Amino acid sequence: MKINIEERKNIAKTYDPKQVEDRLYAEWTAKGYFHAEIDCRKKPFTIVIPPPNITGRLHMGHALDNTLQDILIRWRRMQGYGTLWLPGTDHASIATEARIVEAMAEEGLTKDMIGREEFLKRAWEWKRVYGGRIIEQLKKLGCSCDWERERFTMDEGLSRAVKEVFIRLYRKGLIYRGERIINWCPKCRTSISDAEVEHEEKEGNFWHIKYPVKNGDGYVVVATTRPETMLGDTAVAVHPEDERYKDLVGKTVVLPLMDREIPVVADEYVDKEFGTGAVKITPAHDPNDFEVGLRHGLPQIKVMNDEAQMNENAGRYKGLDRHEARRRIVEDLEKLGLLLKTEPHVHSVGTCYRCGTVIEPAISEQWFVRMKPLAEPAIEVVRNGAIKFIPERFARIYLNWMENIQDWCISRQLWWGHRIPAYYCGECGFIAVEHEKPDSCPKCGSRNIEQDPDTLDTWFSSALWPFSTLGWPEETPDLKYFYPTDVLVTAYDIIFFWVARMIFSGMEHMGREPFKYVFIHGIIRDSLGRKMSKSLGNGIDPLEVIEQYGTDALRFSLTIGNSPGNDLRMSYEKVEAGRNFANKIWNASRFVLMNFDDKPDFSRINPDKFTDADRWILSRINTLAAEVTDNLEKFELGMALQKIYEFIWEEFCDWYVEMVKPRLYDRDSEGRTEAQYVLNYVLGTAMKLLHPFMPFITEEIYRHLVNDGESIMVSEWPEFREEFCFPEAEKRMMLVMEAIRSIRNVRAEMNVPPSRKARAVIVAEDEEDRMTLQNSRNLFERLAWASEVLLKPDREGIPANAATAVIPGAEIYMPLEELIDLGKEIERLEKEKAELEKELERVGGKLGNPSFVAKAPAKVVEEERNKQVKYREMYEKVLERLDGLRSLRSSKGAGK
Ligand SMILES: [Zn+2]
Ligand SMILES: [Zn+2]
């Protein structure tokens, strides 16, 4: 794979990612560089990928998440760790099942028509065809995953782990089956967990309804935001210490519309201060009412079916959709004179995170994980710092969630997923929880046994991902070597879904934390800070970006300016900046290579021939290596890239390459080989530091440079080298560069073209500084267009009319008449003056016209006023400058 000497100078004129990226990726794969071997001499470094859904197509969020992981992985690999990045995909039960159902609908088929077995055949076929798509897209992104270890949440090994966990938790009493209020999505037709419910502020009403007290004793008024649930009311509750209702407790009220008699109960759950202090109790449709119902032995009446239509318990409203039922019920109450008032009310409404449908809390028999005992060690391990969140503030969010955790509803009324390993006896009702279906009931011997039809929440299997992928429950060598993993990289939006569940699962089943760091990044927004969405049409497709600008440019744009935990603004400008950077690197590298000897021999370089410029750049990249390493250790990836970018662009390309040109152009110059050596070394080191961020261009350049390795991927990460630490040379070069920069600034301010050379008189009191500047005269001539440089210890004899620049330790004077042509400059300024006078007159006329000021839009008047201020300022400056130049001309004239 190494290129030979002839090829070195034939490096392409321009950088074309298309000619490079796929070729290099294929070579890396063929060489096995991504594959991790267990090597006890090396410290392991492991990341498990957040498995993308098989329904997924690479979006910017994935691109960001995986770029960050690849940076960490490539860096640690170069540092010599036993590095594993374990990839895989998630079966994504709800999302995938929805796709299959959609596809079937086009053929006029439903799940019930084809049955479970046929449905699963279709799902697996779908997975076979589309499941690998996102993996191929991750490869386009340059991800250096160990593809030999790719896993899938429903592959054989992981499915065994899922069953094992279910059985163990069931036997410990940590998984139970019970009736609870769950979040029901009528569209997805399944229960979903609390974490999957999104809360939105919605405008609604508080309906105040009169419930007549039996035997004509007046009314009790309750308020509700969901009147349709009243059909399932089984009580009215008041606070036991509420004086207003003392006499009412124990009495009976008549449920309007249903004419059902229900009791008034006293319960401390009721808030005396809220509303009327009396609340309706609907145990089958509200989690709090459910608890009240249990305390008072109230019946549970479900009034809706799975599609959120009113059912047979809803009397005359049976068959109506819940929204229509609400409308009719309110109407009927009004007719009966039982609606006291309707009060507009903004309240939080739970919606399904997948489809956005309003969730219907409903009673249901489901499987649950008992969370409190599992949460304890998961809280402790974050409190004691064994797991650290980056940035730290997310630990508080995590802890707050875990400390208030509710039991986790894990059963889903779906077919695609891990089927619950519970078997029910049709005779005696015994539940057997086993790996395989028992032949007969262990209790009564009956052969009438059915498996639970439900599947497990997708997150049940992804919670096991850090150890199930390494072979658990077997004690595999992989598990021993690579677990616990090192870093989990993820966006903040799945801390509860996934991160929290991996932590308690790791603690419960492995007895150890699943990872040491949780590196949280933000979500991608557009340049205006809005979320990227289909409806706004502001999304950027990473695959299109790769096609157009190359992967390195995309990765650059996702990393630069990125700080842990914060959202990232993405724009084509950033991608273009990445592409421009790649081009800058390419052009500088090409220049370096073109100026190498045919057979450069660096074994005989003489460090004594290093110039200050050589020592400065060697010292600078030395410092850069140390700083970048430090930034990476702290997960400051954006800052690390910013430093590398500035070093390559400014210090290396704009300064050093310019400084060494004369030594390269002159074949006989002293220290020519040394210059080539330094160029090769610094460029090579810079490419290594940049490699994790922009893997392709760095590899391509590295191979053209003189080096011993065959790939930058397996080269050594640059370390700080004592012998390349030159603080004195750095200080001297800083002075020279500062002086050159200030001369350039003066010239730019005065619009002096490079063709016009001017003397520079530099006054520096310190003798050493004078020596330094004196020794760099050739740099001033080439980089600051100085015709001549004079060094002086004091100001004696410096030109009177000179442009001046002051830098720490020195003052620089450039005779004005050498910088500009007085006559021409005065002429130009006079023209400018006349134009400004005309403009001022125009604006003044407009603003002096009362009808304009009165009639024009305020914004237009404001603009004119701003213009006036600006023109006045410019006018003053022109006058001042003209005065200065005129007096200069007359003093010169007088001197003659
Ligand atoms: Zn839904
Ligand atoms: Zn039985």
PDB file of C-alpha atoms and ligand atoms in Angstrom, residues 425 427-430 441 443-446, ligand 2:
ATOM      1  CA  CYS A 425     -51.736 -23.252  31.400  1.00  0.00           C
ATOM      2  CA  GLU A 427     -56.409 -25.600  32.734  1.00  0.00           C
ATOM      3  CA  CYS A 428     -55.075 -24.267  36.025  1.00  0.00           C
ATOM      4  CA  GLY A 429     -53.784 -20.850  34.973  1.00  0.00           C
ATOM      5  CA  PHE A 430     -50.208 -21.579  36.065  1.00  0.00           C
ATOM      6  CA  CYS A 441     -48.033 -27.758  32.799  1.00  0.00           C
ATOM      7  CA  LYS A 443     -48.440 -27.875  38.106  1.00  0.00           C
ATOM      8  CA  CYS A 444     -51.359 -29.861  36.685  1.00  0.00           C
ATOM      9  CA  GLY A 445     -49.764 -31.739  33.793  1.00  0.00           C
ATOM     10  CA  SER A 446     -52.141 -30.324  31.228  1.00  0.00           C
TER      11      SER A 446
HETATM   12 ZN    ZN B   2     -51.854 -26.330  34.736  1.00  0.00          ZN
END
